[in-house]
Short mmCIF file of C-alpha atoms in Angstrom, two decimals:
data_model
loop_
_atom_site.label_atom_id
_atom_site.label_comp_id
_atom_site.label_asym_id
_atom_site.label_seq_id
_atom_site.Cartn_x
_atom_site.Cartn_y
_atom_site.Cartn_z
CA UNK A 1187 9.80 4.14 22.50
CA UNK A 1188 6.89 1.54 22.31
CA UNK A 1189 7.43 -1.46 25.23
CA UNK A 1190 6.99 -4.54 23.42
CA UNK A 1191 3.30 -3.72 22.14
CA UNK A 1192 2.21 -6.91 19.63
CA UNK A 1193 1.85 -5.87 15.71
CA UNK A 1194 0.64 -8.27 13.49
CA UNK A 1195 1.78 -6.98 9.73
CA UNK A 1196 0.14 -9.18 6.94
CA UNK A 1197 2.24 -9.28 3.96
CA UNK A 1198 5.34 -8.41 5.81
CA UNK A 1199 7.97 -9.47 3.01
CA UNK A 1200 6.12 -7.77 0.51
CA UNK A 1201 7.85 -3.94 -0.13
CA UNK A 1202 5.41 -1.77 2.31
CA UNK A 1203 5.01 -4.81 5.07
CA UNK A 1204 9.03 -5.21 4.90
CA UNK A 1205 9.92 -1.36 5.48
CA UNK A 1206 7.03 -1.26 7.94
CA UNK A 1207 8.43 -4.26 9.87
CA UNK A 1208 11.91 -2.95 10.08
CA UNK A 1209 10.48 0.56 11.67
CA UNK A 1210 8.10 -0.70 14.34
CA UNK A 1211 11.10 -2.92 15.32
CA UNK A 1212 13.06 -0.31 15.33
CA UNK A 1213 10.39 1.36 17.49
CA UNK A 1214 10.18 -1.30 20.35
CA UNK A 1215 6.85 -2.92 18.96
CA UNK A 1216 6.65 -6.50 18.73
CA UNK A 1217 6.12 -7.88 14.96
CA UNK A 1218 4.78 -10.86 14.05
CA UNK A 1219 5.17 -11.20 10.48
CA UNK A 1220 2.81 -13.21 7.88
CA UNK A 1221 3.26 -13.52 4.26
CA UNK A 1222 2.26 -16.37 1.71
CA UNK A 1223 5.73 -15.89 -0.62
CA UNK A 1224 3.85 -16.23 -3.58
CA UNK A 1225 5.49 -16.38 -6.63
CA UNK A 1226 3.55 -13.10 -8.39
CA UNK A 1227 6.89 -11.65 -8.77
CA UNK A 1228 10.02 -12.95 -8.05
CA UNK A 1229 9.91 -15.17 -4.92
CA UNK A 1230 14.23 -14.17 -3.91
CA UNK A 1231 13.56 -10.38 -3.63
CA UNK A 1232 10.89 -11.51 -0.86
CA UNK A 1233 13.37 -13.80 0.43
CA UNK A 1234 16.08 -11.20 0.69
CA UNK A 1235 13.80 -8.50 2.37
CA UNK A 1236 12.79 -11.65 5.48
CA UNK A 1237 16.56 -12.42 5.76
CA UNK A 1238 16.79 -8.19 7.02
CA UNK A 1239 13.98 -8.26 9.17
CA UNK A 1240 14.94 -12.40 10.85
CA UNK A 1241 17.96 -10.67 12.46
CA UNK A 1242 15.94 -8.75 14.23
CA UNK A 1243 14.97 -10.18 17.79
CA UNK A 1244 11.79 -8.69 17.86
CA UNK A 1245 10.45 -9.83 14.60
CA UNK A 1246 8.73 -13.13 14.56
CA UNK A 1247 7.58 -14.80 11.20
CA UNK A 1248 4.71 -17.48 10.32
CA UNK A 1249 4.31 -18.49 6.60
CA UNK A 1250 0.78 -19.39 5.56
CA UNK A 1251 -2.12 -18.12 3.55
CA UNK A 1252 -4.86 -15.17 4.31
CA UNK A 1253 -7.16 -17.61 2.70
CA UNK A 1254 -6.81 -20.46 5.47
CA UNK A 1255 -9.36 -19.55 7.78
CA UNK A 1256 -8.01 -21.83 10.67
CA UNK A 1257 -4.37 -20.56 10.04
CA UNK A 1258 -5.90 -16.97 11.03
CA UNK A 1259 -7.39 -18.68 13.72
CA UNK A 1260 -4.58 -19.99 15.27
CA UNK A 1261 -2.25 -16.89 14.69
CA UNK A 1262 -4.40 -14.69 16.66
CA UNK A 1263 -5.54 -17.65 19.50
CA UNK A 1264 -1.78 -18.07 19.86
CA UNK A 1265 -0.80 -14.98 19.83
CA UNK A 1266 -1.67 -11.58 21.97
CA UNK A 1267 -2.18 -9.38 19.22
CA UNK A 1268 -3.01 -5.35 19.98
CA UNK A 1269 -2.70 -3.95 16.30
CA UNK A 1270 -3.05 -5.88 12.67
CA UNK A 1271 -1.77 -3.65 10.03
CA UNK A 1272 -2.91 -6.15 6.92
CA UNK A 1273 -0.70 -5.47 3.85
CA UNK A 1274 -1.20 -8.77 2.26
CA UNK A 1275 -3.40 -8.64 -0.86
CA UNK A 1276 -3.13 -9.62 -4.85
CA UNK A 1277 -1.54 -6.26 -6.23
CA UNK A 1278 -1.58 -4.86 -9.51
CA UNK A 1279 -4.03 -3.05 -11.70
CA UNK A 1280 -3.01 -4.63 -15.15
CA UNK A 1281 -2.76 -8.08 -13.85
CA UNK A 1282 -6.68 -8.18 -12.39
CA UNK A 1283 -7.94 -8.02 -15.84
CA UNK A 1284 -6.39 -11.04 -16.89
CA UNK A 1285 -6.53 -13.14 -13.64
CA UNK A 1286 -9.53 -11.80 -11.66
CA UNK A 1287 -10.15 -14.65 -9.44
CA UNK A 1288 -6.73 -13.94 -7.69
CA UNK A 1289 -8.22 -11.13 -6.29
CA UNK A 1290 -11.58 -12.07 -4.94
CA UNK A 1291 -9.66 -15.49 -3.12
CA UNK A 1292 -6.90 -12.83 -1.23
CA UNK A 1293 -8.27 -9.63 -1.15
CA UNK A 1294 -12.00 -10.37 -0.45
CA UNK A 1295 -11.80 -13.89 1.20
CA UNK A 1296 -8.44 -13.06 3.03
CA UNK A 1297 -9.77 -9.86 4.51
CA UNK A 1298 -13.06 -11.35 6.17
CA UNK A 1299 -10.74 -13.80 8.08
CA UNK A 1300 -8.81 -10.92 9.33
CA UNK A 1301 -11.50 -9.02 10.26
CA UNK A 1302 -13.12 -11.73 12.01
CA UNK A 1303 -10.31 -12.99 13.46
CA UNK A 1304 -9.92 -9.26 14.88
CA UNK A 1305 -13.74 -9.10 15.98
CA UNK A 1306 -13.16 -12.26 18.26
CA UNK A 1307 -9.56 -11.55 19.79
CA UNK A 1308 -10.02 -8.05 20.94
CA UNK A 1309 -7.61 -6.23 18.55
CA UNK A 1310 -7.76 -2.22 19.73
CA UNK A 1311 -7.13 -1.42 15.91
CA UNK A 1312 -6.85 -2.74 12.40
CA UNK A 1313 -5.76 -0.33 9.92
CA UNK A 1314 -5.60 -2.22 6.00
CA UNK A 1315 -4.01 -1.05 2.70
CA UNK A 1316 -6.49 0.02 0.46
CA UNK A 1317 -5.77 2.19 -2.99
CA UNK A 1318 -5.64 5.89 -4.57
CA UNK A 1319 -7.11 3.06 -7.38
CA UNK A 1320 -10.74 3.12 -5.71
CA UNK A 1321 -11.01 6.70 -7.36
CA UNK A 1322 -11.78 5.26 -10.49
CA UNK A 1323 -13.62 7.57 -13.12
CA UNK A 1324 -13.25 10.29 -10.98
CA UNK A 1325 -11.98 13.58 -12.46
CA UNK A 1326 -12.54 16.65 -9.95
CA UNK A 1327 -8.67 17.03 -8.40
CA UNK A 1328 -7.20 16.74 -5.58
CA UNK A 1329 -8.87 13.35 -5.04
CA UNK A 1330 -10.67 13.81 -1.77
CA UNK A 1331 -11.19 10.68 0.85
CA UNK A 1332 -14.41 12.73 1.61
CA UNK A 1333 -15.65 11.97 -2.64
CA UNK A 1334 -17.98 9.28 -3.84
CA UNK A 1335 -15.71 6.35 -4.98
CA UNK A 1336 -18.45 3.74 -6.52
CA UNK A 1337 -16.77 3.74 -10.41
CA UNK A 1338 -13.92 1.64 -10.15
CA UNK A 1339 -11.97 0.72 -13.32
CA UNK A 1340 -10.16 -2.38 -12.25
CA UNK A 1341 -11.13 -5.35 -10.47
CA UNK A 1342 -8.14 -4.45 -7.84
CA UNK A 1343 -9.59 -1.06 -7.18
CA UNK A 1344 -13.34 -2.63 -6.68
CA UNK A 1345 -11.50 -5.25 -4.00
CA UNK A 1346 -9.91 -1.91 -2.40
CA UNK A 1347 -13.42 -0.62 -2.66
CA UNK A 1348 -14.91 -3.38 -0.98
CA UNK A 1349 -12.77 -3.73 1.58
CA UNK A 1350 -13.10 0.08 3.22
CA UNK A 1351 -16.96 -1.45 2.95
CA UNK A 1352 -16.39 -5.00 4.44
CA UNK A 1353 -14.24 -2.67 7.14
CA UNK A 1354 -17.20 0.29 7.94
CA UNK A 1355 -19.73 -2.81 8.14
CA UNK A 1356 -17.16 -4.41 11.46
CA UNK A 1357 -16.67 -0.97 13.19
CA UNK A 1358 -20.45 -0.38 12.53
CA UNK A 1359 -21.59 -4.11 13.85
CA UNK A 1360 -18.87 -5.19 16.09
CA UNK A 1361 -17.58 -1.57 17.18
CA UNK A 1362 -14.00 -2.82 15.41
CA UNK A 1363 -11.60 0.48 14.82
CA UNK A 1364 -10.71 0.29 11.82
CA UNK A 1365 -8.68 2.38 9.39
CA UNK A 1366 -8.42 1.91 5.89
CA UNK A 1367 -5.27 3.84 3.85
CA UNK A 1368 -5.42 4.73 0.26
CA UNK A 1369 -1.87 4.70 -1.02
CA UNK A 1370 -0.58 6.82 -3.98
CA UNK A 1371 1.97 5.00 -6.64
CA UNK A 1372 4.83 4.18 -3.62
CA UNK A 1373 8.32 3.70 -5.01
CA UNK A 1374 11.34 2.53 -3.31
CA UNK A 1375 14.21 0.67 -2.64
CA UNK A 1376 13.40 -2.87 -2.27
CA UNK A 1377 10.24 -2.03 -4.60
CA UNK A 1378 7.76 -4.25 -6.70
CA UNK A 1379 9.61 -5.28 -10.23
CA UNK A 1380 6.25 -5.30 -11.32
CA UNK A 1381 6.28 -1.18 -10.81
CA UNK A 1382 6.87 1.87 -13.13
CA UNK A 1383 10.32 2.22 -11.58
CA UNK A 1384 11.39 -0.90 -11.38
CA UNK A 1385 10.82 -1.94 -15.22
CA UNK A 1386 11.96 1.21 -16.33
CA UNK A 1387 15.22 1.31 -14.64
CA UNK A 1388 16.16 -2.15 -15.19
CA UNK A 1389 14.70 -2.13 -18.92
CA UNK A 1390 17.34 1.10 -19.41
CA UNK A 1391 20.21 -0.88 -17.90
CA UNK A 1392 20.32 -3.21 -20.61
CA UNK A 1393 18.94 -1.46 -23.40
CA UNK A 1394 15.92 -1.91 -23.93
CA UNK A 1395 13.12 -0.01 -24.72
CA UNK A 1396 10.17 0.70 -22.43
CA UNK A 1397 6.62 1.48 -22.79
CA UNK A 1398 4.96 4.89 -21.95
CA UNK A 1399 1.38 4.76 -21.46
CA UNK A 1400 -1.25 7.76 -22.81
CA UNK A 1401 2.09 8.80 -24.90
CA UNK A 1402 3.16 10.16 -21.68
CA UNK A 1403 0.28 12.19 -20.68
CA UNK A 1404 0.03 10.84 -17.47
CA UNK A 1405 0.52 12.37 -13.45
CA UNK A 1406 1.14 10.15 -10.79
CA UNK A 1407 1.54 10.77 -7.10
CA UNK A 1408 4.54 9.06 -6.85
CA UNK A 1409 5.42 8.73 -2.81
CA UNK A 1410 8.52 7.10 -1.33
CA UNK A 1411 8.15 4.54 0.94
CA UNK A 1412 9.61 5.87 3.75
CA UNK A 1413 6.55 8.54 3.49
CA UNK A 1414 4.07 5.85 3.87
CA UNK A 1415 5.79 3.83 6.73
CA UNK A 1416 5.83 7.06 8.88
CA UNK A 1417 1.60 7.50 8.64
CA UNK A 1418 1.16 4.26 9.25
CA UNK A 1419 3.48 4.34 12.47
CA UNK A 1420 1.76 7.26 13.33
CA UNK A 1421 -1.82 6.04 12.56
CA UNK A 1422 -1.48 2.62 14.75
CA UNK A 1423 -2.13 4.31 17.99
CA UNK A 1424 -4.06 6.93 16.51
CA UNK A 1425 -7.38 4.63 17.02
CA UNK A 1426 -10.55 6.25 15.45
CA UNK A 1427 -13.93 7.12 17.36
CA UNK A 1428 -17.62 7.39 16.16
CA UNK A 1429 -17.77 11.18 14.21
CA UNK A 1430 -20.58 12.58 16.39
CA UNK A 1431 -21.02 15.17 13.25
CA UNK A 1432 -21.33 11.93 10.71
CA UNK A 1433 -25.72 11.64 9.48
CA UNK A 1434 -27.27 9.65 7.33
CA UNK A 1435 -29.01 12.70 5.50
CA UNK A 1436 -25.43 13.55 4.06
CA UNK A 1437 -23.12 11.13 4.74
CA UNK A 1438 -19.12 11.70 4.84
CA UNK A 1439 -17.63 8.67 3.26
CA UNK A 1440 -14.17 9.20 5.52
CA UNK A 1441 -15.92 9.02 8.90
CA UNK A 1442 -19.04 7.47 10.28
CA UNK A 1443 -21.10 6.95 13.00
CA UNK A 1444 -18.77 4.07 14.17
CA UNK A 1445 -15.00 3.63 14.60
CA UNK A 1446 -13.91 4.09 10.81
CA UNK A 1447 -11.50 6.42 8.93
CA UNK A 1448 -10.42 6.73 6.12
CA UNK A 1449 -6.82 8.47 5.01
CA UNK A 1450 -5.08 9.12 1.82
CA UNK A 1451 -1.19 8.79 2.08
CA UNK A 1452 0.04 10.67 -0.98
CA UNK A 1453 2.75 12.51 -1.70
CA UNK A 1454 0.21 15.82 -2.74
CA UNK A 1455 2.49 16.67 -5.90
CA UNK A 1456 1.62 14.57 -9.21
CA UNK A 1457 5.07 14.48 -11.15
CA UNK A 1458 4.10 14.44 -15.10
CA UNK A 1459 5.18 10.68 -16.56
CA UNK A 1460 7.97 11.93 -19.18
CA UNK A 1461 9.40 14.22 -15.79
CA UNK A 1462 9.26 10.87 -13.74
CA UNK A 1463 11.25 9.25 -16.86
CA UNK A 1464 13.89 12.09 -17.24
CA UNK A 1465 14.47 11.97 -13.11
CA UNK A 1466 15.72 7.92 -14.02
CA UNK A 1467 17.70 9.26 -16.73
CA UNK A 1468 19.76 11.52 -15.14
CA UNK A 1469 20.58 9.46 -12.38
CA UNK A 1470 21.58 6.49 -14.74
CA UNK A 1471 23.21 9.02 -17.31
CA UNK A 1472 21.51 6.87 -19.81
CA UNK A 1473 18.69 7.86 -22.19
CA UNK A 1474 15.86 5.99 -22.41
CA UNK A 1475 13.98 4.46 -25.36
CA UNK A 1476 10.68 5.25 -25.43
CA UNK A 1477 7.73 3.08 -26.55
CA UNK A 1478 4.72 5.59 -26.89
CA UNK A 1479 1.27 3.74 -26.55
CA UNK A 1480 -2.31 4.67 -25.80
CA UNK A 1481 -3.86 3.92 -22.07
CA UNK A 1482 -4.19 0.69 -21.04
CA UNK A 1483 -7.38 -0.36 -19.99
CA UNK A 1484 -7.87 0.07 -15.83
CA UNK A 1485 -5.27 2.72 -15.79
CA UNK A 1486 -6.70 6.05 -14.96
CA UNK A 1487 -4.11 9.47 -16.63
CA UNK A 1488 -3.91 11.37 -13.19
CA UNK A 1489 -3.80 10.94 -9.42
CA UNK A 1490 -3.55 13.73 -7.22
CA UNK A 1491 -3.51 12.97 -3.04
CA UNK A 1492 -5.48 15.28 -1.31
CA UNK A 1493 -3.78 14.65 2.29
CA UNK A 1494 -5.70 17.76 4.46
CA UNK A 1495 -7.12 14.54 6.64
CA UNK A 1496 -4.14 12.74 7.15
CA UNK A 1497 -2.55 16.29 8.37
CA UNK A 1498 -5.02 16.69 11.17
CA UNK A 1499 -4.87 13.42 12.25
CA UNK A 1500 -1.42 12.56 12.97
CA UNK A 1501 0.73 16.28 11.75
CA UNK A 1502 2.34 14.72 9.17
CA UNK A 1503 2.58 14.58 5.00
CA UNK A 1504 4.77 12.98 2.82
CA UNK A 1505 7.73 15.40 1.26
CA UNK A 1506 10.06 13.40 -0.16
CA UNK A 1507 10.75 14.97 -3.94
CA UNK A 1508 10.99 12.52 -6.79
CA UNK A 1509 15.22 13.41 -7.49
CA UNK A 1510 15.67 12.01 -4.05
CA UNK A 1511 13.47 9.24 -4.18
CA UNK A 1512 14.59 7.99 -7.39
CA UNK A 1513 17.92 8.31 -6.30
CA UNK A 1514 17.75 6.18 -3.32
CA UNK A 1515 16.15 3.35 -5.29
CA UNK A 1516 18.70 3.50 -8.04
CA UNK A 1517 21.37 3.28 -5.60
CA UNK A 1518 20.03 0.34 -3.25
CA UNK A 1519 19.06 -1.19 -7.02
CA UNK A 1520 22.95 -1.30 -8.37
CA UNK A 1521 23.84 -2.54 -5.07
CA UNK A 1522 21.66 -4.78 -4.96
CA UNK A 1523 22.00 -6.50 -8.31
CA UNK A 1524 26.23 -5.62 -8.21
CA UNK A 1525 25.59 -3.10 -11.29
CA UNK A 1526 28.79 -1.12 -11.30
#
């Protein structure tokens, strides 16, 4: 049990902050919560997640922007912050290439005032989302957190991209530990209705068709939530140190000279799309209808976790199988919406 130690958890009504909040509570950390509650996707499922975590006594929230540089400011001048996991970002692949300047404004903008904010006030670690998205063009399988990663295809995965960078550059200037986590396609109750699961589940409730990307030839690393939440519990105190093997001559772009990792957090078995599809139907007992189109532009057909690092670090990898996970959403997802 962790005595009252001071998290602050960006995006904590958002689906990972919200399950990560309710476990460090649960742990004895202290959580000060910060979220925006924009209106990207429906404004009362972030409403409803807060209202869980504000009956908890050691869960504190603040309401503002990433963006307001004094905001950040204050939070962290009146507050006596240890860790900053920082959650809070503009998600979404498909939704970058129509509204780009979203990103840049939250996830580039919004990330320097944490990580200055976090150079002046003495935080011992700041571990950030970033995305199994930053692999890009990349082909060779498992992806590897010790592979190149300079061909994004979205302008969310070159934000990921630039904040590991924006990241190395503190722990390498400032000597700021710094983590940076590359999550695979998470799924879960409480989830994003702007994910796979989500639409499809919902779109099969009532009827309705949905669309399958590639014509189904896609793999995803689908990996439940609850997965994630435990490496990130267990990476908080796990606080990086310089990698006296790291040189310049052939650089390892996981580790460095100064305090900087970086993890994967996948689930280290891609499910096929159409398997994925057939898991919902079977726990609805309804067949889908399926909408066969070619790859949208930004999506990439396959993502494969290579979690070897994440194993030595902290003895731990995600195992929850798809039938379970899917499951467990559908379930909280009737209750929640009082499908009978």
């Amino acid at each position: 049990m962790v005595l009252n130690r001071k998290v602050l958890v960006t995006g904590a009504a958002g689906f990972i902050g919200f399950h990560l909040s309710k476990k460090l509570c649960a742990l004895g950390y202290s959580v000060l919560g910060y979220d925006n509650l924009n209106n990207y996707y429906d404004v009362t499922l972030k409403k409803s997640r807060l209202a869980l975590l504000q009956g908890q006594d050691s869960f504190e929230f603040v309401q503002d922007d990433l963006t307001d540089r004094k905001a950040i400011n204050d939070l962290f001048k009146n507050n006596s912050i240890e860790y900053v996991v920082n959650l809070a970002a503009q998600a979404g692949v498909r939704y970058s290439i129509t509204n780009p300047h979203a990103y840049l404004e939250s996830n580039l903008h919004g990330f320097l005032n944490i990580l200055e904010a976090c150079r002046h006030n003495g935080v011992k670690h700041l571990v950030y989302a970033s995305s199994s998205s930053v692999y890009g063009a990349n082909k060779k399988m498992p992806f590897s957190v010790h592979q190149n990663v300079d061909h994004p295809l979205s302008l969310y995965a070159a934000s990921k991209k630039s904040n590991e960078l924006m990241a190395h550059t503190y722990s390498a200037l400032y000597n700021l530990p710094t983590t940076g986590l590359r999550f695979f396609t998470v799924y879960g109750p409480y989830g994003r209705p702007d994910m796979a699961l989500f639409i499809f589940t919902k779109a099969i409730l009532e009827g309705k068709s949905i669309d399958i990307y590639n014509y189904g030839k896609m793999k995803r690393d689908f990996t439940f939530v609850d997965d994630i939440v435990e490496g990130i519990t267990r990476l908080i105190p796990t606080i990086p140190t310089p990698n006296e093997q790291w040189t310049g001559l052939n650089p390892d772009p996981a580790s460095s000279f100064a305090p900087y990792r970086i993890f994967n957090i996948g689930n280290n078995q891609p499910v096929q799309l159409m398997e994925f599809v057939e898991a919902i139907e079977n726990k609805l007992g309804v067949k889908a209808i399926k909408n066969l189109l070619p790859l949208q532009d930004g999506d990439v057909p396959e993502t494969y976790a290579d979690v070897e690092e994440l194993m030595k670090a902290i003895d731990f990898k995600p195992s929850t199988s798809i039938k379970e996970g899917i499951d467990k959403f559908i379930d909280w997802y009737k209750e929640y919406y009082k499908i009978k």
